[in-house]
Amino acid sequence: MFEQVQGVIERIRPAVQSDGGDVELVEVTDEGIARIRFHGACIGCPSSSMTLHMGIERNIRERIPQITSVEQVD
């Protein structure tokens, strides 16, 4: 499942990079939680929570129903 989530992130990455940030997939747990780490301009950005839930999580869950949530890790 890690590879599937990574594939979705690769599709999203250009939009995040265009704003000076980046996103890294850290792990996918057995419970279906994808853990990501933000880099660059995303760190401390007030919009990163919106990006996480409305952009990244929505896209991943639409394409991979086994993913129950997406969490940010430091």
Short mmCIF file of N, CA and C in Angstrom, two decimals:
data_model
loop_
_atom_site.label_atom_id
_atom_site.label_comp_id
_atom_site.label_asym_id
_atom_site.label_seq_id
_atom_site.Cartn_x
_atom_site.Cartn_y
_atom_site.Cartn_z
N MET A 1 0.83 -1.19 0.00
CA MET A 1 0.00 0.00 0.00
C MET A 1 0.88 1.26 0.00
N PHE A 2 2.09 1.16 0.56
CA PHE A 2 3.01 2.30 0.59
C PHE A 2 3.22 2.84 -0.82
N GLU A 3 3.45 1.94 -1.77
CA GLU A 3 3.71 2.37 -3.14
C GLU A 3 2.51 3.07 -3.76
N GLN A 4 1.31 2.61 -3.43
CA GLN A 4 0.10 3.25 -3.95
C GLN A 4 -0.01 4.68 -3.42
N VAL A 5 0.20 4.85 -2.12
CA VAL A 5 0.12 6.18 -1.52
C VAL A 5 1.23 7.07 -2.09
N GLN A 6 2.42 6.51 -2.24
CA GLN A 6 3.53 7.27 -2.81
C GLN A 6 3.18 7.75 -4.22
N GLY A 7 2.50 6.93 -4.98
CA GLY A 7 2.09 7.33 -6.32
C GLY A 7 1.14 8.52 -6.31
N VAL A 8 0.21 8.54 -5.37
CA VAL A 8 -0.72 9.67 -5.26
C VAL A 8 0.05 10.92 -4.85
N ILE A 9 0.96 10.78 -3.91
CA ILE A 9 1.75 11.92 -3.46
C ILE A 9 2.58 12.49 -4.62
N GLU A 10 3.11 11.62 -5.46
CA GLU A 10 3.88 12.09 -6.61
C GLU A 10 3.02 12.93 -7.55
N ARG A 11 1.74 12.63 -7.62
CA ARG A 11 0.84 13.41 -8.47
C ARG A 11 0.53 14.77 -7.84
N ILE A 12 0.53 14.84 -6.52
CA ILE A 12 0.21 16.06 -5.78
C ILE A 12 1.45 16.95 -5.63
N ARG A 13 2.62 16.32 -5.55
CA ARG A 13 3.87 17.02 -5.24
C ARG A 13 4.11 18.29 -6.06
N PRO A 14 3.90 18.32 -7.38
CA PRO A 14 4.18 19.55 -8.13
C PRO A 14 3.41 20.78 -7.61
N ALA A 15 2.19 20.58 -7.19
CA ALA A 15 1.40 21.71 -6.66
C ALA A 15 2.00 22.21 -5.35
N VAL A 16 2.44 21.30 -4.50
CA VAL A 16 3.05 21.69 -3.22
C VAL A 16 4.39 22.37 -3.49
N GLN A 17 5.16 21.84 -4.42
CA GLN A 17 6.46 22.42 -4.74
C GLN A 17 6.33 23.80 -5.38
N SER A 18 5.26 24.03 -6.10
CA SER A 18 5.08 25.34 -6.73
C SER A 18 4.93 26.45 -5.70
N ASP A 19 4.57 26.09 -4.48
CA ASP A 19 4.46 27.07 -3.39
C ASP A 19 5.70 27.06 -2.50
N GLY A 20 6.75 26.36 -2.92
CA GLY A 20 8.01 26.38 -2.17
C GLY A 20 8.13 25.30 -1.13
N GLY A 21 7.22 24.34 -1.11
CA GLY A 21 7.27 23.28 -0.11
C GLY A 21 7.49 21.92 -0.75
N ASP A 22 7.37 20.92 0.06
CA ASP A 22 7.44 19.54 -0.43
C ASP A 22 6.77 18.65 0.61
N VAL A 23 6.47 17.44 0.20
CA VAL A 23 5.81 16.48 1.08
C VAL A 23 6.50 15.13 0.91
N GLU A 24 6.71 14.44 2.02
CA GLU A 24 7.38 13.14 2.03
C GLU A 24 6.48 12.12 2.72
N LEU A 25 6.31 10.97 2.12
CA LEU A 25 5.59 9.88 2.77
C LEU A 25 6.56 9.17 3.70
N VAL A 26 6.23 9.13 4.99
CA VAL A 26 7.10 8.52 6.00
C VAL A 26 6.75 7.04 6.16
N GLU A 27 5.45 6.75 6.32
CA GLU A 27 5.03 5.36 6.50
C GLU A 27 3.53 5.23 6.29
N VAL A 28 3.11 4.00 6.08
CA VAL A 28 1.70 3.64 6.05
C VAL A 28 1.55 2.53 7.09
N THR A 29 0.73 2.77 8.10
CA THR A 29 0.58 1.80 9.18
C THR A 29 -0.36 0.66 8.78
N ASP A 30 -0.34 -0.40 9.56
CA ASP A 30 -1.25 -1.53 9.35
C ASP A 30 -2.71 -1.11 9.52
N GLU A 31 -2.94 -0.02 10.25
CA GLU A 31 -4.30 0.48 10.48
C GLU A 31 -4.79 1.37 9.35
N GLY A 32 -3.96 1.58 8.32
CA GLY A 32 -4.36 2.39 7.18
C GLY A 32 -4.13 3.88 7.36
N ILE A 33 -3.21 4.24 8.24
CA ILE A 33 -2.89 5.65 8.45
C ILE A 33 -1.61 5.97 7.67
N ALA A 34 -1.71 6.96 6.80
CA ALA A 34 -0.53 7.42 6.06
C ALA A 34 0.08 8.58 6.85
N ARG A 35 1.36 8.49 7.13
CA ARG A 35 2.05 9.54 7.86
C ARG A 35 2.98 10.26 6.91
N ILE A 36 2.84 11.60 6.87
CA ILE A 36 3.63 12.41 5.96
C ILE A 36 4.42 13.46 6.73
N ARG A 37 5.44 13.97 6.06
CA ARG A 37 6.25 15.05 6.63
C ARG A 37 6.34 16.17 5.59
N PHE A 38 6.07 17.39 6.04
CA PHE A 38 6.21 18.55 5.17
C PHE A 38 7.63 19.07 5.23
N HIS A 39 8.07 19.69 4.13
CA HIS A 39 9.39 20.30 4.02
C HIS A 39 9.26 21.69 3.42
N GLY A 40 10.33 22.47 3.55
CA GLY A 40 10.39 23.78 2.93
C GLY A 40 9.36 24.75 3.47
N ALA A 41 8.73 25.47 2.56
CA ALA A 41 7.78 26.52 2.95
C ALA A 41 6.56 25.98 3.68
N CYS A 42 6.31 24.68 3.59
CA CYS A 42 5.14 24.09 4.27
C CYS A 42 5.31 24.08 5.79
N ILE A 43 6.56 24.07 6.24
CA ILE A 43 6.81 24.03 7.69
C ILE A 43 6.39 25.38 8.28
N GLY A 44 5.46 25.33 9.19
CA GLY A 44 4.98 26.54 9.84
C GLY A 44 3.98 27.36 9.04
N CYS A 45 3.66 26.91 7.84
CA CYS A 45 2.69 27.64 7.02
C CYS A 45 1.29 27.47 7.60
N PRO A 46 0.56 28.58 7.76
CA PRO A 46 -0.80 28.46 8.32
C PRO A 46 -1.75 27.66 7.42
N SER A 47 -1.44 27.52 6.15
CA SER A 47 -2.30 26.77 5.24
C SER A 47 -1.95 25.29 5.16
N SER A 48 -0.90 24.85 5.86
CA SER A 48 -0.47 23.45 5.74
C SER A 48 -1.54 22.48 6.24
N SER A 49 -2.30 22.86 7.24
CA SER A 49 -3.38 21.99 7.72
C SER A 49 -4.45 21.82 6.65
N MET A 50 -4.77 22.90 5.96
CA MET A 50 -5.75 22.84 4.86
C MET A 50 -5.20 21.99 3.73
N THR A 51 -3.92 22.18 3.40
CA THR A 51 -3.29 21.37 2.35
C THR A 51 -3.34 19.90 2.72
N LEU A 52 -3.05 19.59 3.97
CA LEU A 52 -3.04 18.21 4.43
C LEU A 52 -4.41 17.58 4.28
N HIS A 53 -5.44 18.22 4.80
CA HIS A 53 -6.77 17.59 4.83
C HIS A 53 -7.57 17.74 3.55
N MET A 54 -7.58 18.92 2.98
CA MET A 54 -8.42 19.16 1.80
C MET A 54 -7.73 18.74 0.50
N GLY A 55 -6.41 18.68 0.51
CA GLY A 55 -5.68 18.32 -0.69
C GLY A 55 -5.15 16.90 -0.64
N ILE A 56 -4.20 16.70 0.23
CA ILE A 56 -3.50 15.42 0.26
C ILE A 56 -4.40 14.29 0.76
N GLU A 57 -5.02 14.46 1.92
CA GLU A 57 -5.86 13.38 2.46
C GLU A 57 -7.03 13.06 1.53
N ARG A 58 -7.68 14.07 1.02
CA ARG A 58 -8.83 13.85 0.14
C ARG A 58 -8.41 13.05 -1.10
N ASN A 59 -7.30 13.44 -1.71
CA ASN A 59 -6.82 12.73 -2.91
C ASN A 59 -6.44 11.29 -2.61
N ILE A 60 -5.74 11.08 -1.52
CA ILE A 60 -5.32 9.71 -1.18
C ILE A 60 -6.52 8.84 -0.87
N ARG A 61 -7.45 9.34 -0.07
CA ARG A 61 -8.60 8.52 0.33
C ARG A 61 -9.54 8.24 -0.84
N GLU A 62 -9.63 9.16 -1.80
CA GLU A 62 -10.45 8.91 -2.99
C GLU A 62 -9.89 7.78 -3.82
N ARG A 63 -8.57 7.71 -3.90
CA ARG A 63 -7.92 6.71 -4.76
C ARG A 63 -7.59 5.41 -4.04
N ILE A 64 -7.44 5.48 -2.72
CA ILE A 64 -7.07 4.29 -1.94
C ILE A 64 -7.99 4.21 -0.72
N PRO A 65 -9.13 3.57 -0.85
CA PRO A 65 -10.12 3.54 0.24
C PRO A 65 -9.62 2.88 1.53
N GLN A 66 -8.57 2.07 1.44
CA GLN A 66 -8.04 1.41 2.63
C GLN A 66 -7.36 2.39 3.58
N ILE A 67 -7.02 3.57 3.08
CA ILE A 67 -6.40 4.59 3.93
C ILE A 67 -7.51 5.26 4.72
N THR A 68 -7.37 5.22 6.04
CA THR A 68 -8.40 5.79 6.92
C THR A 68 -8.14 7.23 7.28
N SER A 69 -6.86 7.64 7.30
CA SER A 69 -6.52 9.03 7.58
C SER A 69 -5.08 9.31 7.17
N VAL A 70 -4.77 10.60 7.12
CA VAL A 70 -3.42 11.05 6.82
C VAL A 70 -3.01 11.97 7.96
N GLU A 71 -1.83 11.71 8.54
CA GLU A 71 -1.35 12.49 9.67
C GLU A 71 0.00 13.10 9.34
N GLN A 72 0.22 14.28 9.88
CA GLN A 72 1.51 14.93 9.72
C GLN A 72 2.41 14.55 10.89
N VAL A 73 3.66 14.22 10.60
CA VAL A 73 4.67 13.94 11.63
C VAL A 73 5.80 14.95 11.46
N ASP A 74 6.55 15.14 12.53
CA ASP A 74 7.70 16.07 12.48
C ASP A 74 8.97 15.34 12.14
#
